[in-house]
PDB file of C-alpha atoms in Angstrom:
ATOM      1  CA  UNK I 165     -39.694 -30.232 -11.313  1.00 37.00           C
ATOM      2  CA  UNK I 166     -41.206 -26.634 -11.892  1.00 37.00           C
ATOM      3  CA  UNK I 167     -40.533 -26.904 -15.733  1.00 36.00           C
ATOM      4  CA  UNK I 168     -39.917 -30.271 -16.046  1.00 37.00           C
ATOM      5  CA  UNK I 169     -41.709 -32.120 -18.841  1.00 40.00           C
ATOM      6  CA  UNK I 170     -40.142 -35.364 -18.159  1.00 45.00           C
ATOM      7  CA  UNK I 171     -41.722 -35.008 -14.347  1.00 46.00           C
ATOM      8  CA  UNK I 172     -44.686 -34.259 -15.765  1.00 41.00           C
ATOM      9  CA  UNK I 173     -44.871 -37.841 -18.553  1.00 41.00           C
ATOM     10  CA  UNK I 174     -43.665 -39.520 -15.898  1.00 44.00           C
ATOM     11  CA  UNK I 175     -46.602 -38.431 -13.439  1.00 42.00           C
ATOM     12  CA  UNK I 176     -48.897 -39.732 -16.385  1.00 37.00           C
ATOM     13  CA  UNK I 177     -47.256 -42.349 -16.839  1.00 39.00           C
ATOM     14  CA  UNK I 178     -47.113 -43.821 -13.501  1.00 40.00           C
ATOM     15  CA  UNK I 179     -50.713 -42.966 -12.548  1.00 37.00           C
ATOM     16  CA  UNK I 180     -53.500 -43.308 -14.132  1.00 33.00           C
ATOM     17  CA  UNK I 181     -56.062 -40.513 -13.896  1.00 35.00           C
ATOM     18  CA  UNK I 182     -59.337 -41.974 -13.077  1.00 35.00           C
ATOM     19  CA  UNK I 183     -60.785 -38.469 -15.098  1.00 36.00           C
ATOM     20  CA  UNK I 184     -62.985 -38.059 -17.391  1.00 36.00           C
ATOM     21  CA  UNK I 185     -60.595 -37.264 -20.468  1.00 39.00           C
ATOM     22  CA  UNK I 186     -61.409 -33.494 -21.201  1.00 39.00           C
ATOM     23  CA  UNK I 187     -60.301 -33.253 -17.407  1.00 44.00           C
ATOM     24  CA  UNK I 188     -56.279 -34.373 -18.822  1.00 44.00           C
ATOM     25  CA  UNK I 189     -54.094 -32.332 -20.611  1.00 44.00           C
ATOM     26  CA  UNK I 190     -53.394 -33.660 -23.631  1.00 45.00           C
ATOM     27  CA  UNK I 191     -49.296 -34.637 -23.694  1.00 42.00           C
ATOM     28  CA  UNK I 192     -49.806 -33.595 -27.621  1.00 52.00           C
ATOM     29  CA  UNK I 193     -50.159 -29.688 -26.594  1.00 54.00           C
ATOM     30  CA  UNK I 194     -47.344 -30.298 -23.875  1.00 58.00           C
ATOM     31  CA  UNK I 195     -43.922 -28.768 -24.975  1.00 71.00           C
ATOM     32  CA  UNK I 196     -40.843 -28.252 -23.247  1.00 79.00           C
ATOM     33  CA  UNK I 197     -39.812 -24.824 -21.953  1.00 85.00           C
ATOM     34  CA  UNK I 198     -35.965 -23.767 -23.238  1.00 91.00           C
ATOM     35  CA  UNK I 199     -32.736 -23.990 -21.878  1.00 91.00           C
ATOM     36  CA  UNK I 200     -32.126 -21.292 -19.627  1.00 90.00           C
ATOM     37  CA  UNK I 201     -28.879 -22.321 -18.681  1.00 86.00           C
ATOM     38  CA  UNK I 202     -26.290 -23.179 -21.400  1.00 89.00           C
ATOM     39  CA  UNK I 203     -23.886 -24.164 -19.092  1.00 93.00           C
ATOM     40  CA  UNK I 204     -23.723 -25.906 -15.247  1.00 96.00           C
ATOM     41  CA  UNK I 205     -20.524 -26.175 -13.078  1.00 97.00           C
ATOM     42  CA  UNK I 206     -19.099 -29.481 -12.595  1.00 98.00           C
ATOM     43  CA  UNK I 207     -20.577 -29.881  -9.116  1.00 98.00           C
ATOM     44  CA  UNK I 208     -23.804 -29.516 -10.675  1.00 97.00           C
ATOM     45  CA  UNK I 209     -23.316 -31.977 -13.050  1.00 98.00           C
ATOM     46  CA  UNK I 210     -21.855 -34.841 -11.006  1.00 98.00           C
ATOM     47  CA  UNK I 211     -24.952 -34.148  -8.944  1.00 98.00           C
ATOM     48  CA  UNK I 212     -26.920 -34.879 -12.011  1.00 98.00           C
ATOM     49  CA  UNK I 213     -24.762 -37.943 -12.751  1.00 98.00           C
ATOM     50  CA  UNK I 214     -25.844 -39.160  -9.155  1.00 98.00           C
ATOM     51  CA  UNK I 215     -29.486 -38.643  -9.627  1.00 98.00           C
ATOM     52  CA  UNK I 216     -29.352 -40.146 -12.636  1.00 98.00           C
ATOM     53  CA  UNK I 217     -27.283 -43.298 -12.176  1.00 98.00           C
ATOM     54  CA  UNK I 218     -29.173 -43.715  -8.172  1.00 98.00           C
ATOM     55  CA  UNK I 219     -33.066 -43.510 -10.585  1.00 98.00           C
ATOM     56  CA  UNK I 220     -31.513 -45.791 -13.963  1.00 97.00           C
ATOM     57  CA  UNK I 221     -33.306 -48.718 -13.641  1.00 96.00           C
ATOM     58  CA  UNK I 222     -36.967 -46.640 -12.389  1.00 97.00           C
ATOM     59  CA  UNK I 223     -36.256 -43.805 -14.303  1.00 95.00           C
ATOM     60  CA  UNK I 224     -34.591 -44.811 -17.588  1.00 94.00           C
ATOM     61  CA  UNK I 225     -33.427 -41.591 -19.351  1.00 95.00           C
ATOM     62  CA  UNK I 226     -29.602 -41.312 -20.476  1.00 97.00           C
ATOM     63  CA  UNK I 227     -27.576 -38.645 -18.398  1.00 98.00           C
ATOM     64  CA  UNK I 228     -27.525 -36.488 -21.414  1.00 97.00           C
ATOM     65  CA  UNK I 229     -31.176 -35.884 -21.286  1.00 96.00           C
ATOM     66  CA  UNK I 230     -31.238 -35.615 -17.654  1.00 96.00           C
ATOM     67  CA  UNK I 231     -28.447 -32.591 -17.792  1.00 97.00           C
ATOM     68  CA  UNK I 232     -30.483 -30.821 -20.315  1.00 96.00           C
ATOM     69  CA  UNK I 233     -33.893 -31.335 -18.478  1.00 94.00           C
ATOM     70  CA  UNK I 234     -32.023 -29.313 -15.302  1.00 96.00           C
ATOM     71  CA  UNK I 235     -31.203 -26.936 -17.792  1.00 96.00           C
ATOM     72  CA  UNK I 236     -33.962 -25.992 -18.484  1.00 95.00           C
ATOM     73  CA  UNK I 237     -35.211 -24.700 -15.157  1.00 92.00           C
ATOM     74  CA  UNK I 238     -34.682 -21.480 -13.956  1.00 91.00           C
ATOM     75  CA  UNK I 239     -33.014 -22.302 -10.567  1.00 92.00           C
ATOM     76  CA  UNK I 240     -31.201 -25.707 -11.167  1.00 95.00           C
ATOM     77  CA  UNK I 241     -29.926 -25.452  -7.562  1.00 96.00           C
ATOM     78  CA  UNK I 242     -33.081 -25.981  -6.341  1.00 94.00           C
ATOM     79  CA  UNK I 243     -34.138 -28.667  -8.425  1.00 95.00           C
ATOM     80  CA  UNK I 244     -31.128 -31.037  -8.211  1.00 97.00           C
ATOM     81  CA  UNK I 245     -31.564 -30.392  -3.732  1.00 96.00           C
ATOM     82  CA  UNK I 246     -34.996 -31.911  -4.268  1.00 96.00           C
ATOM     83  CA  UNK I 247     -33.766 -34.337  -6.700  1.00 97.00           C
ATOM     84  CA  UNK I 248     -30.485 -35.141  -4.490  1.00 97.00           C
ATOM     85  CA  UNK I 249     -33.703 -35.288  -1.229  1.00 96.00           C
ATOM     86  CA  UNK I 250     -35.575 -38.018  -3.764  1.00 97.00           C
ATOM     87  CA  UNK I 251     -32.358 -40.307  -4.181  1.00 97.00           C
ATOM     88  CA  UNK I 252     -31.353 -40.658  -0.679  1.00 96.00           C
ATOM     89  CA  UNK I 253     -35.175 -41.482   0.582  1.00 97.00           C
ATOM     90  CA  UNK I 254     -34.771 -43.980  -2.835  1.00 98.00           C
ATOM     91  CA  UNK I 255     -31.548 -45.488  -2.149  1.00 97.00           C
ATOM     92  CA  UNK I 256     -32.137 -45.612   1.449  1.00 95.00           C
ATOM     93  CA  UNK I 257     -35.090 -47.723   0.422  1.00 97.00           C
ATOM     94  CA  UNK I 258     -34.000 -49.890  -2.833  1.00 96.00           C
ATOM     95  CA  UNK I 259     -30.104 -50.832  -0.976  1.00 95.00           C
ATOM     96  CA  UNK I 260     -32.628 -53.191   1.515  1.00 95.00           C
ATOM     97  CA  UNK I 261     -34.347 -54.106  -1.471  1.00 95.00           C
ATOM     98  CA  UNK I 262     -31.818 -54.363  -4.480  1.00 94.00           C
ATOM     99  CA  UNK I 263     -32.657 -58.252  -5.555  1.00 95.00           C
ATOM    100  CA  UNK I 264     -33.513 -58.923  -8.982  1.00 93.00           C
ATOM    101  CA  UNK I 265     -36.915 -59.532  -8.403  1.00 95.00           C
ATOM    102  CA  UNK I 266     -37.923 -56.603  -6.727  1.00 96.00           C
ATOM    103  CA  UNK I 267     -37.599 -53.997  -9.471  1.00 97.00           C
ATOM    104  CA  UNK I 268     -40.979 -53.278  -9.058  1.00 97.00           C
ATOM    105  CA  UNK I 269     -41.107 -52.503  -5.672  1.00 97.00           C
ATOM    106  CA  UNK I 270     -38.371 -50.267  -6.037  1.00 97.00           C
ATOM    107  CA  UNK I 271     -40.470 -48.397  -9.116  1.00 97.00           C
ATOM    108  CA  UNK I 272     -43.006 -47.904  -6.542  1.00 97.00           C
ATOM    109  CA  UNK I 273     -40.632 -46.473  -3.813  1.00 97.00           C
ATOM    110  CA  UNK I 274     -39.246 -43.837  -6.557  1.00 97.00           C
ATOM    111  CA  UNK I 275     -43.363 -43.458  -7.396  1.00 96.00           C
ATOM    112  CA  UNK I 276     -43.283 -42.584  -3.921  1.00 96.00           C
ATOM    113  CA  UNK I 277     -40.839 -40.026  -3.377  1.00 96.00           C
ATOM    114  CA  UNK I 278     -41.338 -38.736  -6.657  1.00 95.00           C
ATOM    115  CA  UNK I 279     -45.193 -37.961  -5.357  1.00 94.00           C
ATOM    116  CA  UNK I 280     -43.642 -36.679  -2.045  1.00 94.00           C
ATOM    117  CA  UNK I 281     -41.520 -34.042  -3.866  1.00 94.00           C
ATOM    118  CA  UNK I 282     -45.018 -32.524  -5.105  1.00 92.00           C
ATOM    119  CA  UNK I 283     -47.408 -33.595  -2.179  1.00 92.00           C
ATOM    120  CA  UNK I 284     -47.602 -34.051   1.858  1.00 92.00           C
ATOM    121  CA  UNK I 285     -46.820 -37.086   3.584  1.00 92.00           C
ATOM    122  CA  UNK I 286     -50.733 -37.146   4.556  1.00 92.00           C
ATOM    123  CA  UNK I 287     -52.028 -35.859   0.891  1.00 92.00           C
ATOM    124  CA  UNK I 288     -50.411 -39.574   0.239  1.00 91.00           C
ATOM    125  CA  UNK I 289     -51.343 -41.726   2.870  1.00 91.00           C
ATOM    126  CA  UNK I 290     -54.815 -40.417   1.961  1.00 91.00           C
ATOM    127  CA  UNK I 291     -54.805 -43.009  -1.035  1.00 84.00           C
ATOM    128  CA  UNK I 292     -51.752 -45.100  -0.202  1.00 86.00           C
ATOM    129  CA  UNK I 293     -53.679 -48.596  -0.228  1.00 84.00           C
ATOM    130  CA  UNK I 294     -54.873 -47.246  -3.972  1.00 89.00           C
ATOM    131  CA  UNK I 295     -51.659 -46.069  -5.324  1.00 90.00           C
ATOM    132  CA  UNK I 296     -49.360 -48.661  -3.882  1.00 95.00           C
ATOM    133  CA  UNK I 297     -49.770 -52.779  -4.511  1.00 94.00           C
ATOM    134  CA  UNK I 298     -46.176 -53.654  -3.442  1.00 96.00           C
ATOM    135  CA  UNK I 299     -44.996 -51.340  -0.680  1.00 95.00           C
ATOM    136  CA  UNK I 300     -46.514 -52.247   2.278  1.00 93.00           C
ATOM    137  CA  UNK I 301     -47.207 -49.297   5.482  1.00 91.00           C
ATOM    138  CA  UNK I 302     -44.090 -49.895   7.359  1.00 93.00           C
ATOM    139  CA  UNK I 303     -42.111 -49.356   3.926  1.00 94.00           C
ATOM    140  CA  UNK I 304     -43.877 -46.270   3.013  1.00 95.00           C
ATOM    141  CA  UNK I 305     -43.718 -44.860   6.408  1.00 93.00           C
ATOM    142  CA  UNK I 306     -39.892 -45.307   6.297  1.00 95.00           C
ATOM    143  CA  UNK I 307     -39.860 -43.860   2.993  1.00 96.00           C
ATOM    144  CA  UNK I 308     -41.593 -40.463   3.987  1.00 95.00           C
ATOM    145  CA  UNK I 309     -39.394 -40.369   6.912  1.00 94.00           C
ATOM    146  CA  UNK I 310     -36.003 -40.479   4.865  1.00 94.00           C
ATOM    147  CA  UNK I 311     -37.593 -37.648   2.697  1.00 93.00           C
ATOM    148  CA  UNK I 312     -38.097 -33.999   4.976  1.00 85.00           C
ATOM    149  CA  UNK I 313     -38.697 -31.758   2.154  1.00 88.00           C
ATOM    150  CA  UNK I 314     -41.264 -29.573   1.992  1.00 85.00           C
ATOM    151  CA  UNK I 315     -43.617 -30.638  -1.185  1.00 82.00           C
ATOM    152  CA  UNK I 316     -43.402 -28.758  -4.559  1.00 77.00           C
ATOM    153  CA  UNK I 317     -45.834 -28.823  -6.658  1.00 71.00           C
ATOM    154  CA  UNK I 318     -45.866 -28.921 -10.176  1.00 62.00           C
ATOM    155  CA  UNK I 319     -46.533 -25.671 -12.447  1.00 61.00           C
ATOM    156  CA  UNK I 320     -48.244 -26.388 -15.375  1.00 53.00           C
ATOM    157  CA  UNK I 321     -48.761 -23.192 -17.496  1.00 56.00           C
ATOM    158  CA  UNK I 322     -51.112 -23.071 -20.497  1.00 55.00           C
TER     159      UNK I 322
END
């Protein structure tokens, strides 16, 4: 998630600063770092098919993107463990909730471990009742428990 710029449109997306504007970057001057890694070895990449088949429907970028986003970070180990961490608090979560109808509580249980891959589990129950409508306290406690990473925050360089 280091280098990610998909994590980071995705952060935007999903929240909505409540900043004054010149306090945002501007996605405009945002551009994706290289590839670093031309090449990853087929355990890697049916990792990355796993991650990206378990976050389709919240998450809707094709596996080919997905592959190349991991390429571009320097330790793609590192990143798909977190990512591979995410998936199993997610599916955990959205196999107890997989009906039709509740697509978007399941966008706000990957909202959820996507902000506990960057953030601690009380950095987010800090705001919880702000940032989540659907997911009630015994869900979101359950999430956090299924994910035991330590957070990660975000680089952004300028």
């Amino acid at each position: 998630m280091k280098k990610y710029i998909i994590a980071l449109l995705i952060t935007l997306s999903f929240f909505s600063c409540q900043k004054k504007n010149d306090e945002n970057p501007s996605i405009e001057n945002i551009t994706q770092g290289p590839i670093v890694k031309e090449s990853l070895s087929n355990e890697q990449l049916n990792q990355i098919t796993y991650i990206q088949r378990t976050f389709s429907e919240v998450f809707p970028i094709s596996l080919e993107e997905t592959i190349t986003n991991f390429k571009r970070d320097q330790n793609p180990d590192s990143e798909i463990g977190i990512w591979l961490h995410m998936a199993n608090a997610y599916e955990n979560f959205s196999l107890k909730n997989s009906e039709e109808n509740k697509l978007d509580l399941r966008k706000e249980a990957f909202k959820l471990v996507f902000l506990r891959s960057m953030m601690t589990e009380e950095e987010i129950m800090k705001n919880e009742k702000d940032q989540f409508k659907l997911l009630n306290e015994i869900n979101i406690k359950q999430i956090l428990k299924d994910y035991n990473l330590n957070p990660k925050p975000i680089n952004i360089k300028k």
